[in-house]
Short mmCIF file of C-alpha atoms in Angstrom, two decimals:
data_model
loop_
_atom_site.label_atom_id
_atom_site.label_comp_id
_atom_site.label_asym_id
_atom_site.label_seq_id
_atom_site.Cartn_x
_atom_site.Cartn_y
_atom_site.Cartn_z
CA ASN A 1 -52.51 10.30 212.91
CA ARG A 2 -53.29 14.00 212.73
CA ALA A 3 -49.64 15.05 212.61
CA ASP A 4 -49.06 12.56 209.80
CA LEU A 5 -52.19 13.75 207.97
CA GLN A 6 -51.39 17.46 208.25
CA PRO A 7 -49.36 17.51 204.99
CA LEU A 8 -52.26 15.78 203.23
CA LEU A 9 -54.66 18.40 204.54
CA ARG A 10 -52.39 21.14 203.18
CA THR A 11 -52.21 19.31 199.85
CA THR A 12 -55.99 19.17 199.78
CA ALA A 13 -56.14 22.93 200.26
CA LEU A 14 -53.72 23.37 197.36
CA TYR A 15 -55.87 21.18 195.12
CA GLN A 16 -58.87 23.20 196.14
CA ALA A 17 -57.10 26.51 195.46
CA LYS A 18 -56.07 25.33 192.01
CA GLY A 19 -59.61 24.27 191.14
CA HIS A 20 -58.92 20.52 191.24
CA ALA A 21 -62.15 19.65 193.01
CA THR A 22 -62.11 15.92 192.28
CA GLU A 23 -58.69 15.46 193.86
CA ALA A 24 -59.60 17.66 196.84
CA ARG A 25 -62.87 15.78 197.38
CA THR A 26 -61.05 12.45 197.32
CA LEU A 27 -58.40 13.60 199.79
CA TYR A 28 -60.96 15.08 202.19
CA ASN A 29 -62.82 11.78 202.14
CA ASP A 30 -59.59 9.83 202.71
CA ILE A 31 -58.49 12.07 205.59
CA LEU A 32 -61.87 11.97 207.29
CA GLU A 33 -62.06 8.21 206.90
CA ILE A 34 -58.90 7.95 209.00
CA GLU A 35 -59.69 10.84 211.41
CA PRO A 36 -63.48 11.34 211.26
CA ASP A 37 -63.63 13.72 214.24
CA TRP A 38 -60.67 15.97 213.44
CA PRO A 39 -62.08 19.51 213.75
CA GLU A 40 -59.51 21.16 211.49
CA ALA A 41 -60.20 18.71 208.67
CA LEU A 42 -63.97 18.81 209.19
CA HIS A 43 -64.01 22.59 209.03
CA ALA A 44 -61.83 22.66 205.92
CA ALA A 45 -64.09 20.06 204.30
CA PHE A 46 -67.17 22.06 205.31
CA CYS A 47 -65.77 25.15 203.57
CA PHE A 48 -64.86 23.07 200.51
CA PHE A 49 -68.31 21.53 200.15
CA VAL A 50 -70.08 24.86 200.62
CA ASP A 51 -67.84 26.38 197.93
CA GLN A 52 -68.51 23.43 195.65
CA GLY A 53 -72.24 23.86 196.19
CA ASP A 54 -71.94 27.53 195.27
CA PHE A 55 -70.04 26.62 192.11
CA ALA A 56 -72.54 23.91 191.22
CA ARG A 57 -75.45 26.36 191.48
CA ILE A 58 -73.76 28.41 188.75
CA ARG A 59 -71.99 25.82 186.62
CA THR A 60 -73.92 22.56 186.84
CA THR A 61 -77.25 21.62 188.42
CA LEU A 62 -79.24 22.33 191.54
CA ALA A 63 -79.05 18.62 192.32
CA ASP A 64 -75.25 18.81 192.38
CA ALA A 65 -75.41 21.93 194.55
CA ARG A 66 -77.84 20.26 196.97
CA ARG A 67 -75.52 17.22 197.23
CA ASP A 68 -72.53 19.39 198.11
CA TYR A 69 -74.51 21.56 200.53
CA ALA A 70 -75.84 18.42 202.21
CA GLU A 71 -72.29 17.12 202.61
CA GLY A 72 -71.20 20.45 204.09
CA HIS A 73 -74.20 20.32 206.43
CA ARG A 74 -73.12 16.86 207.63
CA MET A 75 -69.64 18.24 208.32
CA ALA A 76 -71.14 21.13 210.32
CA GLN A 77 -73.29 18.72 212.31
CA ARG A 78 -70.24 16.56 213.09
CA LEU A 79 -68.35 19.63 214.27
CA MET A 80 -71.26 20.60 216.50
CA ALA A 81 -71.53 17.07 217.90
CA GLY A 82 -67.88 17.21 218.92
CA ASP A 83 -68.04 20.66 220.51
CA PRO A 84 -71.57 22.10 220.72
CA GLY A 85 -70.41 25.25 222.50
CA ASN A 86 -67.97 26.27 219.79
CA THR A 87 -69.31 29.44 218.19
CA ASP A 88 -67.40 28.86 214.94
CA TRP A 89 -69.11 25.50 214.50
CA GLN A 90 -72.47 27.06 215.33
CA HIS A 91 -71.80 29.67 212.66
CA ASP A 92 -70.92 26.96 210.13
CA LEU A 93 -74.20 25.21 210.87
CA SER A 94 -76.14 28.46 210.39
CA VAL A 95 -74.41 28.98 207.04
CA SER A 96 -75.41 25.48 205.93
CA TYR A 97 -79.04 26.26 206.78
CA ASP A 98 -78.81 29.43 204.69
CA LYS A 99 -77.52 27.40 201.75
CA PHE A 100 -80.47 25.00 202.05
CA GLY A 101 -82.77 28.02 202.17
CA ASN A 102 -81.21 29.46 199.04
CA MET A 103 -81.68 26.14 197.26
CA ALA A 104 -85.32 25.99 198.31
CA VAL A 105 -85.93 29.53 197.02
CA ALA A 106 -84.32 28.60 193.69
CA GLN A 107 -86.71 25.65 193.46
CA GLY A 108 -89.75 27.71 194.46
CA LYS A 109 -90.15 25.87 197.78
CA LEU A 110 -90.79 28.91 199.90
CA ALA A 111 -92.08 27.13 203.01
CA GLU A 112 -88.95 24.96 203.02
CA ALA A 113 -86.82 28.09 202.56
CA ALA A 114 -88.53 29.82 205.47
CA GLN A 115 -87.88 26.79 207.67
CA ALA A 116 -84.17 26.66 206.76
CA TYR A 117 -83.75 30.41 207.22
CA GLY A 118 -85.61 30.14 210.54
CA ASP A 119 -83.21 27.41 211.70
CA SER A 120 -80.29 29.67 210.79
CA LEU A 121 -81.92 32.62 212.55
CA ALA A 122 -82.32 30.64 215.78
CA ILE A 123 -78.59 29.87 215.86
CA ARG A 124 -77.68 33.45 215.05
CA GLN A 125 -79.95 34.80 217.77
CA GLN A 126 -78.12 32.59 220.28
CA LEU A 127 -74.73 33.68 219.00
CA THR A 128 -75.67 37.35 219.22
CA ALA A 129 -77.19 36.94 222.68
CA GLY A 130 -73.99 35.27 223.87
CA ASP A 131 -71.75 38.00 222.46
CA PRO A 132 -73.76 41.14 221.69
CA ASN A 133 -70.66 43.17 220.81
CA ASN A 134 -69.60 40.79 218.03
CA THR A 135 -70.32 42.67 214.82
CA GLN A 136 -70.07 39.51 212.69
CA TRP A 137 -72.87 37.88 214.68
CA GLN A 138 -74.93 41.06 214.41
CA HIS A 139 -74.41 41.18 210.65
CA ASP A 140 -75.33 37.52 210.24
CA LEU A 141 -78.45 38.04 212.34
CA SER A 142 -79.45 40.95 210.14
CA VAL A 143 -78.96 38.80 207.03
CA SER A 144 -81.19 36.08 208.50
CA TYR A 145 -83.98 38.56 209.09
CA GLU A 146 -83.57 39.94 205.58
CA LEU A 147 -83.76 36.48 204.02
CA LEU A 148 -86.89 35.70 206.00
CA GLY A 149 -88.34 39.05 204.94
CA ARG A 150 -87.74 38.28 201.26
CA VAL A 151 -89.46 34.91 201.53
CA ALA A 152 -92.40 36.41 203.40
CA MET A 153 -92.75 39.15 200.79
CA VAL A 154 -92.82 36.66 197.91
CA GLN A 155 -95.39 34.63 199.84
CA GLY A 156 -97.53 37.75 200.12
CA LYS A 157 -97.12 37.89 203.89
CA LEU A 158 -96.44 41.60 203.98
CA ALA A 159 -96.83 42.09 207.73
CA GLU A 160 -94.29 39.31 208.38
CA ALA A 161 -91.98 40.76 205.76
CA ALA A 162 -92.21 44.22 207.32
CA GLN A 163 -91.48 42.76 210.77
CA ALA A 164 -88.46 40.81 209.51
CA TYR A 165 -87.08 43.82 207.65
CA GLY A 166 -87.63 45.94 210.72
CA ASP A 167 -85.81 43.41 212.89
CA SER A 168 -82.98 43.40 210.39
#
């Protein structure tokens, strides 16, 4: 099936690149209905839904963004279920938590944001511990601490904010 679906996956990427989100969304759903555990398609769909969530935050509504981020999060969870040791899939999951945190901040739900950023931080700490020379993991870890610091500062938790910024 995957060899037969490969041209469809490439077509989906072309739709996405041309800004034809409806067509891309439909094809991703069709492909994943046939091959629900195909890592290449799941990862591509994850990236698509995260991008769509980012666009929705700017162009439409937070509800639309949350829907797309939630779909991307489901894709990341499916990738992790299929290969929990894969660091790329762990990274995707951490990114999806960051997106939920960003949504919560935009809605003024700071405790929810702190929880999402904390979930992302935990993954990034594991990634960095497993490969301390990986500069991408180090950067992502620093971003997690910074995001937690911002939330703590807005909450008036200055000691926590200072600690998070220091860790960053």
